[in-house]
PDB file of C-alpha atoms in Angstrom:
ATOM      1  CA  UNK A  22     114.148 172.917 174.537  1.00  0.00           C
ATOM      2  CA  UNK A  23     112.938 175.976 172.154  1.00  0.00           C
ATOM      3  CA  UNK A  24     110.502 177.866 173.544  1.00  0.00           C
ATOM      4  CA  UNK A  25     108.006 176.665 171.193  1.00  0.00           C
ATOM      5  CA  UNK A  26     108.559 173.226 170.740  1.00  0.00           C
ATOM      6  CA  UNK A  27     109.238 171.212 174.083  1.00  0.00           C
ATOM      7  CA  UNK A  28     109.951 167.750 173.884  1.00  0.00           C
ATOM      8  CA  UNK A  29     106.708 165.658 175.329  1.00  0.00           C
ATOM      9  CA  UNK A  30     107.544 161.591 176.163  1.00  0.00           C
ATOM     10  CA  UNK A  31     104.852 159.696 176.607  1.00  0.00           C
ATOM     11  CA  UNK A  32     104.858 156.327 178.561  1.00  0.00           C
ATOM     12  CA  UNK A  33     102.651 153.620 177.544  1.00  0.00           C
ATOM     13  CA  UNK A  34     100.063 154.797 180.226  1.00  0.00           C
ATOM     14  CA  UNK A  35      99.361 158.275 178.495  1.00  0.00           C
ATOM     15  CA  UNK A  36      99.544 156.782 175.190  1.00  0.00           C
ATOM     16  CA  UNK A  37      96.651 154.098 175.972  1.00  0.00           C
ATOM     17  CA  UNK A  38      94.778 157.098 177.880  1.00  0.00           C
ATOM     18  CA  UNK A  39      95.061 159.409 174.272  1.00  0.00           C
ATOM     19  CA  UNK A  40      93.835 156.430 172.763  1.00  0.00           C
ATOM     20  CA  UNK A  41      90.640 155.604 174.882  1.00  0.00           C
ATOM     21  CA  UNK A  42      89.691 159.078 176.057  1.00  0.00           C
ATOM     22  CA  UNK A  43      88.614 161.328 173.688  1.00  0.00           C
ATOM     23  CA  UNK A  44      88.157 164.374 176.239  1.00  0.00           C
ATOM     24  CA  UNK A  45      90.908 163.072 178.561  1.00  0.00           C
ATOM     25  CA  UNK A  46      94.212 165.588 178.827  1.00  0.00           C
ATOM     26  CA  UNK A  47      96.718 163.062 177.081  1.00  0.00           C
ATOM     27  CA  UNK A  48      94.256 163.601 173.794  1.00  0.00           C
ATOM     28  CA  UNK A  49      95.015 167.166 174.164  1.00  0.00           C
ATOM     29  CA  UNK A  50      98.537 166.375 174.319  1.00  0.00           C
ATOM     30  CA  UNK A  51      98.284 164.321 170.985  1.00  0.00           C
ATOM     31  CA  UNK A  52      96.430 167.832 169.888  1.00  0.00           C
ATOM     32  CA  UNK A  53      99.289 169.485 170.551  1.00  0.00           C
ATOM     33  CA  UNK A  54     101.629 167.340 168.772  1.00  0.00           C
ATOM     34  CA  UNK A  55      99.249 167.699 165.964  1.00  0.00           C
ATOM     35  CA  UNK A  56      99.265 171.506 165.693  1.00  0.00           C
ATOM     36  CA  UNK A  57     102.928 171.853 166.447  1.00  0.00           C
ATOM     37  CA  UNK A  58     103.287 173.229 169.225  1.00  0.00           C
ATOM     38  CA  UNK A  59     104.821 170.283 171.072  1.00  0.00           C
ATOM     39  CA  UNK A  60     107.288 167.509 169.926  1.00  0.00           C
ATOM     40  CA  UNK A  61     105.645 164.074 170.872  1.00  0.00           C
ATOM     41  CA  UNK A  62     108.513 161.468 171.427  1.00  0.00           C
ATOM     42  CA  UNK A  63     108.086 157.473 172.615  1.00  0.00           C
ATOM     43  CA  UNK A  64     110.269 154.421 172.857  1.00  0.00           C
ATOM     44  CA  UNK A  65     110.789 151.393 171.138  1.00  0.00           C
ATOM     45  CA  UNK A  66     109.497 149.591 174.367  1.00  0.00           C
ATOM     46  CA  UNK A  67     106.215 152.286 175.078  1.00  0.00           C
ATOM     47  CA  UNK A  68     105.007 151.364 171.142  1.00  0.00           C
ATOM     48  CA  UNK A  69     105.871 147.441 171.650  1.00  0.00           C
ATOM     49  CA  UNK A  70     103.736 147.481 174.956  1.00  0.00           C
ATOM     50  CA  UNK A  71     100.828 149.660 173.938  1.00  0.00           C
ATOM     51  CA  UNK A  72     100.634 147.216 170.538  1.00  0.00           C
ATOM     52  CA  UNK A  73     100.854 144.145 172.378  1.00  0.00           C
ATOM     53  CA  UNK A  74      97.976 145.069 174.866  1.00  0.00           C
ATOM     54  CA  UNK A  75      95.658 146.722 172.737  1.00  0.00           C
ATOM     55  CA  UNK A  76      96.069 143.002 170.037  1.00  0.00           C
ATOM     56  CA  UNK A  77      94.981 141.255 173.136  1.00  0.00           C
ATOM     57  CA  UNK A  78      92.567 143.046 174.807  1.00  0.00           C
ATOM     58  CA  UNK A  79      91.516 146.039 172.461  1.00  0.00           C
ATOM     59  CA  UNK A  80      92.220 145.181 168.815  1.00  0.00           C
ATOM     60  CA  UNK A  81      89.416 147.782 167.814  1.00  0.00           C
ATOM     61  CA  UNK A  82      91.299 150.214 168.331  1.00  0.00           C
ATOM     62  CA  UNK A  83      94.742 149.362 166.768  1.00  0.00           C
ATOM     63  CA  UNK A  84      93.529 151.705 164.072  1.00  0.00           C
ATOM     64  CA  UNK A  85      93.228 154.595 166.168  1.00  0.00           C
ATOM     65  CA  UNK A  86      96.459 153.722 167.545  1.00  0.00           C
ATOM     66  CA  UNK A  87      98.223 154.493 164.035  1.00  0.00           C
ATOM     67  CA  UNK A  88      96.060 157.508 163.047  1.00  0.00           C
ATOM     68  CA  UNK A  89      96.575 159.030 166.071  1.00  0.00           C
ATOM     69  CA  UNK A  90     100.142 159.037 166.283  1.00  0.00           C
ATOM     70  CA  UNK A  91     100.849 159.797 162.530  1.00  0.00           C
ATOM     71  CA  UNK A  92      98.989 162.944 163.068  1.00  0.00           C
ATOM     72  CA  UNK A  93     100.573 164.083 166.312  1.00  0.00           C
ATOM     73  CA  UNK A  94     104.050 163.442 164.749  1.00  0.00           C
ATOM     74  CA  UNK A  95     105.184 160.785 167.277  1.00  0.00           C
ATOM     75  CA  UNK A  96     108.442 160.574 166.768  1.00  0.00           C
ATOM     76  CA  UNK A  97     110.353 157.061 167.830  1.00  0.00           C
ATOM     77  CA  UNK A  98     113.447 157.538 169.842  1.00  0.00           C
ATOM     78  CA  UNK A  99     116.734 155.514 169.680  1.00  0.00           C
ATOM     79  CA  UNK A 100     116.582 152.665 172.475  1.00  0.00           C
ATOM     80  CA  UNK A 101     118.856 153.858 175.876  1.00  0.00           C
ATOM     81  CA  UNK A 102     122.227 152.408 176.349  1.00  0.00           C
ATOM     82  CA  UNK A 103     122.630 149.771 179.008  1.00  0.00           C
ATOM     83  CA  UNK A 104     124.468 151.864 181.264  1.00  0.00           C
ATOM     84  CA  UNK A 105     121.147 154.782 181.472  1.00  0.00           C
ATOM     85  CA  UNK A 106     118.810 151.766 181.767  1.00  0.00           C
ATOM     86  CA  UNK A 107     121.262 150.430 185.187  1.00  0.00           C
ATOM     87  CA  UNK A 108     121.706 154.191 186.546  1.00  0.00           C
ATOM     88  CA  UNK A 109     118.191 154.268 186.716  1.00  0.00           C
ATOM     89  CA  UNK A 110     117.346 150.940 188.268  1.00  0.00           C
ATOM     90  CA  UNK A 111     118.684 152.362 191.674  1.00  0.00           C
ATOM     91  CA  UNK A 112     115.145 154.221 191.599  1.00  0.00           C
ATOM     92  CA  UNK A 113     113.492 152.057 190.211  1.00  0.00           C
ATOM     93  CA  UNK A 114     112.818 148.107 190.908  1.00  0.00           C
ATOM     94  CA  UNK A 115     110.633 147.595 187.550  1.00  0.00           C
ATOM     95  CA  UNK A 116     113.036 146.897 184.458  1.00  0.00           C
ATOM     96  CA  UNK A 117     110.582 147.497 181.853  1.00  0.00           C
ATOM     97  CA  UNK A 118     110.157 150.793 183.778  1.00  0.00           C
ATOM     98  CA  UNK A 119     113.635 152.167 184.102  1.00  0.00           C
ATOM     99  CA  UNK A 120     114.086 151.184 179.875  1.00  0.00           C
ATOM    100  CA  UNK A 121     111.468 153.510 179.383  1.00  0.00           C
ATOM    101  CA  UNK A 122     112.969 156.148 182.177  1.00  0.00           C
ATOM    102  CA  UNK A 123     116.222 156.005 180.297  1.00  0.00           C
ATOM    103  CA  UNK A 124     115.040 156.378 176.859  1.00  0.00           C
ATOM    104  CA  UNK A 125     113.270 159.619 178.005  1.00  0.00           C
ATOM    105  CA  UNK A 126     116.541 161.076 179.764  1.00  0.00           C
ATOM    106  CA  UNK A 127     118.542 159.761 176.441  1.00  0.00           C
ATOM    107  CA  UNK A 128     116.133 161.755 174.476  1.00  0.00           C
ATOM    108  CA  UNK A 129     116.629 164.994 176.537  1.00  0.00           C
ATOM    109  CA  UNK A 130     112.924 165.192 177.140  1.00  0.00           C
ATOM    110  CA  UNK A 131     111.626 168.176 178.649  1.00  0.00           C
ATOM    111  CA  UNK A 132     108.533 166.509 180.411  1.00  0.00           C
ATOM    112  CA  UNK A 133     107.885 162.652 180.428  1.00  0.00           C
ATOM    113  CA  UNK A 134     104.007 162.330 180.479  1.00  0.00           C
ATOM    114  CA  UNK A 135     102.616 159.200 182.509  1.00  0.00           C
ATOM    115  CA  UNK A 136      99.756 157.826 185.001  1.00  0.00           C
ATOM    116  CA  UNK A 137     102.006 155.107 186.811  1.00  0.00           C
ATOM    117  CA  UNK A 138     101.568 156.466 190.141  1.00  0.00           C
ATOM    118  CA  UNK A 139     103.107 153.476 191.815  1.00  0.00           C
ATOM    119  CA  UNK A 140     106.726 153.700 189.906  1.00  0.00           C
ATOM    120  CA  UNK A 141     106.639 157.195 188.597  1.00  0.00           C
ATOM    121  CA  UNK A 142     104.166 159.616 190.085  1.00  0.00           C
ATOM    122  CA  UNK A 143     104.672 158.274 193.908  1.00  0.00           C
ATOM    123  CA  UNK A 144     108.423 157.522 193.610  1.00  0.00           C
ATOM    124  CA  UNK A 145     109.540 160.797 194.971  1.00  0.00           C
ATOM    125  CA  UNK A 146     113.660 160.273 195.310  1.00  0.00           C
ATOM    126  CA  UNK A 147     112.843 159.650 192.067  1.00  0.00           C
ATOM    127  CA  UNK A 148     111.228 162.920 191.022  1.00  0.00           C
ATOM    128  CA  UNK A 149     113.882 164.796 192.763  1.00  0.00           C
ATOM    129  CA  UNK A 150     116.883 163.062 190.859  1.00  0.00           C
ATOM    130  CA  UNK A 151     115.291 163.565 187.287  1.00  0.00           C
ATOM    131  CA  UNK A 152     116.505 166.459 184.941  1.00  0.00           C
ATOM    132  CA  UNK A 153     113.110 167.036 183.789  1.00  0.00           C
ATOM    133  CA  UNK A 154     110.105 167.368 185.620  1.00  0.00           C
ATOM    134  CA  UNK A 155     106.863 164.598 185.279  1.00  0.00           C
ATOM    135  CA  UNK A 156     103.720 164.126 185.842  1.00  0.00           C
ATOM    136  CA  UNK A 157     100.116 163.181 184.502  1.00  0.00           C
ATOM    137  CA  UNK A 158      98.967 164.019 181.206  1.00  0.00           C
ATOM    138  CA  UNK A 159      96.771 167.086 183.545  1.00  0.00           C
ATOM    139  CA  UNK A 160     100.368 168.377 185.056  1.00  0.00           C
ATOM    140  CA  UNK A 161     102.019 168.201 181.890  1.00  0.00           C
ATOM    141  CA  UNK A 162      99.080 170.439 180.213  1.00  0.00           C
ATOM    142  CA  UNK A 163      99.013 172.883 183.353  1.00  0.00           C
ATOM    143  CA  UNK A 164     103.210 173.037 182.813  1.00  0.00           C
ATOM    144  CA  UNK A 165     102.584 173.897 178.657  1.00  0.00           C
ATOM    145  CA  UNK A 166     100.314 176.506 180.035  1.00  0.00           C
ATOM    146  CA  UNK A 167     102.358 178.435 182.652  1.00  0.00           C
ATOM    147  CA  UNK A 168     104.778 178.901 179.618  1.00  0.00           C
ATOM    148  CA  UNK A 169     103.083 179.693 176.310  1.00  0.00           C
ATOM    149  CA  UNK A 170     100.439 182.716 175.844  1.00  0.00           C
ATOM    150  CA  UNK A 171      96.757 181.243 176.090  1.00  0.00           C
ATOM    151  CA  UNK A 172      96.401 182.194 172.956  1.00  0.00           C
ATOM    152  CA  UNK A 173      98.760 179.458 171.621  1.00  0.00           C
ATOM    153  CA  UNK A 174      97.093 176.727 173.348  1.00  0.00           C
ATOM    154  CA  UNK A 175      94.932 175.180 170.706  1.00  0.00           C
ATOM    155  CA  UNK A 176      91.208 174.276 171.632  1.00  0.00           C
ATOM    156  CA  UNK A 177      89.996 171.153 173.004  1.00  0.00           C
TER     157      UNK A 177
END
């Protein structure tokens, strides 16, 4: 990590809550991807989920979906080797969860962004083990704080 520029993953949970919440923390976030400040990275498997859901049960706002992330410069990361995604599993009993897990610890994130409080958030052996700390999109924006001058955070 620069000290400018951490590296941000979202999971699908903070992506869907940038998308429907226009005052919510992971929009701020996405604002911070947008200015620069931040380096906004997802998976494969976060985009394919978020896509599929919002076609079935939101299609309105598949549009937002794409503006949003071209502006924040989402950036796609390459898809975890098998081995990550089986370390992981030992803390983890949702697959689809510990492909996501091991595409942020692939990356080298510096903060993995999520509101899954029954396999992330509450899963403290979990916490402990990780190389990088997360939290909800509220955490992540109270972590960006305690490191960069106020006068770097961009307005809401």
């Amino acid at each position: 990590m620069t000290a400018a520029t951490p590296d941000v993953f979202l999971d699908s949970s903070a992506v869907f809550a940038a998308i429907l919440s226009p005052t919510g923390g992971a929009r701020q976030i996405l604002r911070l991807g947008e200015v620069g400040q931040i380096h906004l990275l997802v998976s494969g498997a976060v985009l394919a989920e978020v896509e599929r859901t919002l076609r079935e049960k939101l299609p309105e706002h598949m549009a937002n979906l794409a503006l949003w992330l071209d502006a924040a410069h989402v950036a796609v990361v390459s898809a975890p080797r098998k081995a990550a995604v089986t370390r992981l599993r030992a803390w983890l009993a949702y697959a689809p969860d510990a492909l996501v897990l091991a595409a942020a610890v692939s990356a080298d994130a510096d903060f993995l962004v999520t509101l899954d409080r029954k396999h992330f958030l509450g899963n403290a052996p979990l916490r402990a083990a990780l190389p990088f700390p997360l939290g909800t999109p509220g955490d992540y924006l109270a972590w960006h704080r305690a490191r960069f001058a106020p006068a770097e955070f961009p307005p809401a």
